[in-house]
Tab-separated table of C-alpha atoms in Angstrom:
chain	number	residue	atom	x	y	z
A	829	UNK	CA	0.000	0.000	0.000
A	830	UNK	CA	1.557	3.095	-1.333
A	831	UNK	CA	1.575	6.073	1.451
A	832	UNK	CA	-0.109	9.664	0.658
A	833	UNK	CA	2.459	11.526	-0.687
A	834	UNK	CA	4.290	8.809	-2.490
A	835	UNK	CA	6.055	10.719	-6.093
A	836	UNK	CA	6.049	8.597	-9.022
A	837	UNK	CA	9.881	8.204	-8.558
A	838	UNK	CA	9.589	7.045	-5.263
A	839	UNK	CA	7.097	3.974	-6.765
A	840	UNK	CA	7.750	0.853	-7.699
A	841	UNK	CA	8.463	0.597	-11.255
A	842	UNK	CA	5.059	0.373	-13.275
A	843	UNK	CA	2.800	2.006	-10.376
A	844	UNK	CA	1.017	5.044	-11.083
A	845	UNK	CA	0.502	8.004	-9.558
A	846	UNK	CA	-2.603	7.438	-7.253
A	847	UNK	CA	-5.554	9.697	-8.240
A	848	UNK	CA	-6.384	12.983	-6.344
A	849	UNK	CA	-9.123	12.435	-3.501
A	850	UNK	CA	-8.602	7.860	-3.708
A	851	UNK	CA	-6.629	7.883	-0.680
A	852	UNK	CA	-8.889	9.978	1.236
A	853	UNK	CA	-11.793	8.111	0.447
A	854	UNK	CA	-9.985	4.706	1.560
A	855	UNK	CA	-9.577	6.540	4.687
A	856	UNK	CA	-13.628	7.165	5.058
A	857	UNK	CA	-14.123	3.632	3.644
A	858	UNK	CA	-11.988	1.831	6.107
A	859	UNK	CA	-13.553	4.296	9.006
A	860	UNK	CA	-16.979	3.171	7.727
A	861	UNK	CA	-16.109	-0.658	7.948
A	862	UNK	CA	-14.649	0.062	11.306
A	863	UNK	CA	-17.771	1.018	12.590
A	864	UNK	CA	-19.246	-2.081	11.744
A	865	UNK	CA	-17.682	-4.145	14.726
A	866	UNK	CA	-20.346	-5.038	16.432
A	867	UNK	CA	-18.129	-4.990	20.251
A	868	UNK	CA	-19.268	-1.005	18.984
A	869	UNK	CA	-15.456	-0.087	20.457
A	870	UNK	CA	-14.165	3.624	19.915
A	871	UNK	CA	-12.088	3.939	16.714
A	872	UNK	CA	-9.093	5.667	17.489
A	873	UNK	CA	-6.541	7.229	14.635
A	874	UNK	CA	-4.141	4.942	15.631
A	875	UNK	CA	-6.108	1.646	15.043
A	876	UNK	CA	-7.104	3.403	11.636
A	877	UNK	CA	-3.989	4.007	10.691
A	878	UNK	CA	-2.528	0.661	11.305
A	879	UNK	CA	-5.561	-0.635	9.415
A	880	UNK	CA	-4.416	1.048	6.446
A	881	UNK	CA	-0.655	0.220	6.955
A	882	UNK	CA	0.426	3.956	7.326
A	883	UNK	CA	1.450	6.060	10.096
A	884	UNK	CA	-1.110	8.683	11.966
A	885	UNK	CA	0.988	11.620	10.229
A	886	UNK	CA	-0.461	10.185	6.740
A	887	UNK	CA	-3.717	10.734	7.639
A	888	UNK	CA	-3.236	14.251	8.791
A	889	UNK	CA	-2.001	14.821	5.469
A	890	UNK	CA	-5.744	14.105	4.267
A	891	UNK	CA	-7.651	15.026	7.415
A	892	UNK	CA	-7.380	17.700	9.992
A	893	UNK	CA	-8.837	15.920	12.686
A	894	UNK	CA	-11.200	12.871	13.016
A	895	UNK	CA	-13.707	15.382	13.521
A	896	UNK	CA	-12.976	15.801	10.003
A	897	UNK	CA	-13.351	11.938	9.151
A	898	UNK	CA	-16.183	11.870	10.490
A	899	UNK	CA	-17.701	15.018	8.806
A	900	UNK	CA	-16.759	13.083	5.422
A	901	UNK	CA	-19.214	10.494	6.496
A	902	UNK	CA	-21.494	12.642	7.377
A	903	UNK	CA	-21.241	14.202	4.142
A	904	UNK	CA	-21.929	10.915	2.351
A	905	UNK	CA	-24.875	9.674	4.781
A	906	UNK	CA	-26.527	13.550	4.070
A	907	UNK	CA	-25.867	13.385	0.366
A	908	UNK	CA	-27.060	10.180	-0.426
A	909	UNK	CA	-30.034	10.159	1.757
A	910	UNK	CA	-31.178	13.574	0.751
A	911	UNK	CA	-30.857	12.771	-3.041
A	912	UNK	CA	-32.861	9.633	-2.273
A	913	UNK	CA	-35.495	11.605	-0.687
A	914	UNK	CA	-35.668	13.900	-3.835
A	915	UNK	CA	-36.172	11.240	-6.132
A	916	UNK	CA	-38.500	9.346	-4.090
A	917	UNK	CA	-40.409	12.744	-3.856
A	918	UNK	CA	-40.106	13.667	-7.878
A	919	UNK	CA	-41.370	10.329	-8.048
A	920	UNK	CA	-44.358	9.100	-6.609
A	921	UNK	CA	-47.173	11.394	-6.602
A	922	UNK	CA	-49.545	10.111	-3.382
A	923	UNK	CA	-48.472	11.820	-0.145
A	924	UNK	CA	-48.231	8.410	2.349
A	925	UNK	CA	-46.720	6.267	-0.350
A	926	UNK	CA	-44.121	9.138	-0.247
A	927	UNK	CA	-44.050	9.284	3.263
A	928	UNK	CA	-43.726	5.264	3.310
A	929	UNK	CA	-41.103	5.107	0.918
A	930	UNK	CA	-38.617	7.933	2.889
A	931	UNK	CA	-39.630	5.441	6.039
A	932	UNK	CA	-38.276	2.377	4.162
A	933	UNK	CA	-35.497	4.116	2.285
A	934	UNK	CA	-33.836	4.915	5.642
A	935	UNK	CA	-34.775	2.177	7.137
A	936	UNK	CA	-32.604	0.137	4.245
A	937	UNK	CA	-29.710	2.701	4.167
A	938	UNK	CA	-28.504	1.393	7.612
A	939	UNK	CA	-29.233	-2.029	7.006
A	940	UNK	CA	-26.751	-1.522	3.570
A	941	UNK	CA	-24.591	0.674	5.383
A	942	UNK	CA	-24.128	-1.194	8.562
A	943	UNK	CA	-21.327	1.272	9.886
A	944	UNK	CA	-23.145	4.531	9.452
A	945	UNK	CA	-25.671	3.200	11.514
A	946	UNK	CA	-23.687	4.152	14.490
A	947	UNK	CA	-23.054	7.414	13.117
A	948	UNK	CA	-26.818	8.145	12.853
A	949	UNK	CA	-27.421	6.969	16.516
A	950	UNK	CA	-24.817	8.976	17.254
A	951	UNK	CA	-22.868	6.027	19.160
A	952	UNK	CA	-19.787	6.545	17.308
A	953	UNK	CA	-19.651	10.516	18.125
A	954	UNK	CA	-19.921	10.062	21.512
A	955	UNK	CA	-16.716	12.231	22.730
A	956	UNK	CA	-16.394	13.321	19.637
A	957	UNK	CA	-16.043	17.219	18.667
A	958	UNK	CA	-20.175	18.388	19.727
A	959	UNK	CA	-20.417	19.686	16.182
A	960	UNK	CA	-20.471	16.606	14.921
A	961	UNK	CA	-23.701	15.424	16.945
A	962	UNK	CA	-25.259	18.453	15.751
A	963	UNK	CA	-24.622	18.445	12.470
A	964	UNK	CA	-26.248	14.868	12.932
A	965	UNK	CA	-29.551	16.367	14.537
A	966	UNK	CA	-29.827	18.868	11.909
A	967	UNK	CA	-29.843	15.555	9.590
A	968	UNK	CA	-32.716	14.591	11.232
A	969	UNK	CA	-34.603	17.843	11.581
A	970	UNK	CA	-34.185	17.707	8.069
A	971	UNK	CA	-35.240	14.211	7.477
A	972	UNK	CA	-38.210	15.215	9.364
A	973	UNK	CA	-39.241	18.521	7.858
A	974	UNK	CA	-39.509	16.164	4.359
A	975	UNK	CA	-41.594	13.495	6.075
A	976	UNK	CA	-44.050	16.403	7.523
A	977	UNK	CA	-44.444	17.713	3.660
A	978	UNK	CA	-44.943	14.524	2.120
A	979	UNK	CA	-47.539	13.918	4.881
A	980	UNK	CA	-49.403	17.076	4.784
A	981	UNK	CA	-49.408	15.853	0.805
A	982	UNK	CA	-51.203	13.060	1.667
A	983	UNK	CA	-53.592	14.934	4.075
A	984	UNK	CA	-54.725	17.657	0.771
A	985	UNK	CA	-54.979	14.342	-1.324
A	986	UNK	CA	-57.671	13.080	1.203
A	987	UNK	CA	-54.995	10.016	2.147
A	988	UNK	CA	-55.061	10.664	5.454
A	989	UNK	CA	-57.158	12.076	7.832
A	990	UNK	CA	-56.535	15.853	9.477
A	991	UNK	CA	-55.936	13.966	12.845
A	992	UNK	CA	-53.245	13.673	13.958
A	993	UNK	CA	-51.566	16.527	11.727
A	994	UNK	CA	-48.451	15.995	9.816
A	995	UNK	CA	-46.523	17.067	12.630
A	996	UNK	CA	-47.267	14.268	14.781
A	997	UNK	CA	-46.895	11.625	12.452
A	998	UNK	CA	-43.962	13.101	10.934
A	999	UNK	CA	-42.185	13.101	14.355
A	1000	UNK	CA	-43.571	9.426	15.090
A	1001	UNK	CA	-42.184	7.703	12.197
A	1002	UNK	CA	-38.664	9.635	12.630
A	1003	UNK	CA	-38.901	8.188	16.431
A	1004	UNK	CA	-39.827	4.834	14.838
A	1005	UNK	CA	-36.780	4.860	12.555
A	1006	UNK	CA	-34.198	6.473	15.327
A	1007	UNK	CA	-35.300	3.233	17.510
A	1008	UNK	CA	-34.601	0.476	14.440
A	1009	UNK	CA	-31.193	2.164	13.880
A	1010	UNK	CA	-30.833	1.757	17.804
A	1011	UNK	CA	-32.192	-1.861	17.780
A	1012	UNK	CA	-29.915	-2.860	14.634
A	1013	UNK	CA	-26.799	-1.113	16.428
A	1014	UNK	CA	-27.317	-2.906	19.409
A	1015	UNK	CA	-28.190	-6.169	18.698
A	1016	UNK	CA	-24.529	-6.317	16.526
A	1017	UNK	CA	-26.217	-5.435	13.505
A	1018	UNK	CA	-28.055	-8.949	14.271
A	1019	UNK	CA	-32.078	-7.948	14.223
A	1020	UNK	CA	-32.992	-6.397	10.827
A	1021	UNK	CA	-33.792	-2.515	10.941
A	1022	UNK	CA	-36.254	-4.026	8.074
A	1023	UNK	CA	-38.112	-6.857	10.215
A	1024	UNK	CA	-41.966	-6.608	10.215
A	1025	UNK	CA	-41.624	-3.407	7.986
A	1026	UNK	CA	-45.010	-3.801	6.157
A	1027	UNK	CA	-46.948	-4.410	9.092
A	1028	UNK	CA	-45.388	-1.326	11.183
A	1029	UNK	CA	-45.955	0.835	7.950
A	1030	UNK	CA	-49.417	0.375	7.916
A	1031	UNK	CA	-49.971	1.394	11.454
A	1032	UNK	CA	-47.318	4.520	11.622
A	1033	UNK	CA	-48.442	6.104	8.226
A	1034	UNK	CA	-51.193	3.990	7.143
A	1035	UNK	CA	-52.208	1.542	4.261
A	1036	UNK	CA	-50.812	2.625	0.742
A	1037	UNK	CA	-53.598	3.448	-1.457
């Protein structure tokens, strides 16, 4: 494994240069499959850098901090959830199957993305920099604002009834998800944020029409 930094010259003959940005993201990506250990132990710069087979200096070439790390994945989680949410939204036209879809969507990210789920829980910041926790809460302010919209959608379309409001419900089913991503952290990524999904949906939001 070449270090950051490493000139042509110094490479073995018939390496190439390593592409700008590849080494940072095998830093988040080895980070990210970190997190997966289900023990749920602190991940410390050292243990990452041995990981990778470089020294702690290389990865202050590429990062700040591990506050910055973990902003990357942060970064990733908010970017690919967010664009999800968009299409879902562009997408389907009826309010709750909208509002379903978000539910499952994130519901499925964590199961994929086994390691960010202890990011969103927030497990893996704990002693981290603060800003990191709030950037995640803004996340889910966020997450929530979209499920209140697609709700109050559903509401105008005569989907649901006015009681209880969007509010409620959107604030419910972001509950709901926070406690699957707790449940699938927990159990050592053993007991599937997805488990009885179709059921739950149907009470939380209601039937799809």
């Amino acid at each position: 494994m070449d270090l950051p930094g490493q000139t042509a010259e110094s490479a073995e003959t018939g390496r190439t240069r390593r592409k700008p940005g590849t080494r940072r993201l095998q830093i988040l990506q080895t980070l990210a499959s970190m997190l997966e250990d289900p023990r749920g132990e602190k991940v410390t710069t050292a243990a990452l850098a041995a990981k990778l087979e470089v020294s702690e200096a290389a990865l202050y070439r590429h990062f700040a901090s591990k506050a910055q790390m973990f902003e990357g994945l942060i970064e990733f989680i908010e970017t690919t959830i967010f664009g999800l949410i968009n299409d879902i939204s562009a997408k389907e036209v009826s309010g709750v199957r909208q509002a379903r879809r978000i539910v499952q969507m994130l519901l499925e990210f964590a199961q994929t993305n086994r390691g960010m789920t202890r990011v969103l829980t927030g497990d893996a910041l704990v002693n981290e920099n603060d800003r990191l926790q709030d950037r995640m809460n803004q996340l889910l302010e966020r997450i929530e604002a979209s499920l209140r919209q697609s709700l109050r959608v559903a509401a105008t379309q005569n989907e649901l009834p006015a009681e209880p409001d969007a509010a409620v419900r959107a604030s419910l089913s972001v509950a709901y998800v926070l406690g699957r991503w707790h449940r699938f952290a927990k159990s050592g990524f053993r007991k599937q944020p997805t488990d009885g999904l179709e059921a739950h949906l149907g009470l939380l939001i209601g039937p799809a029409p």
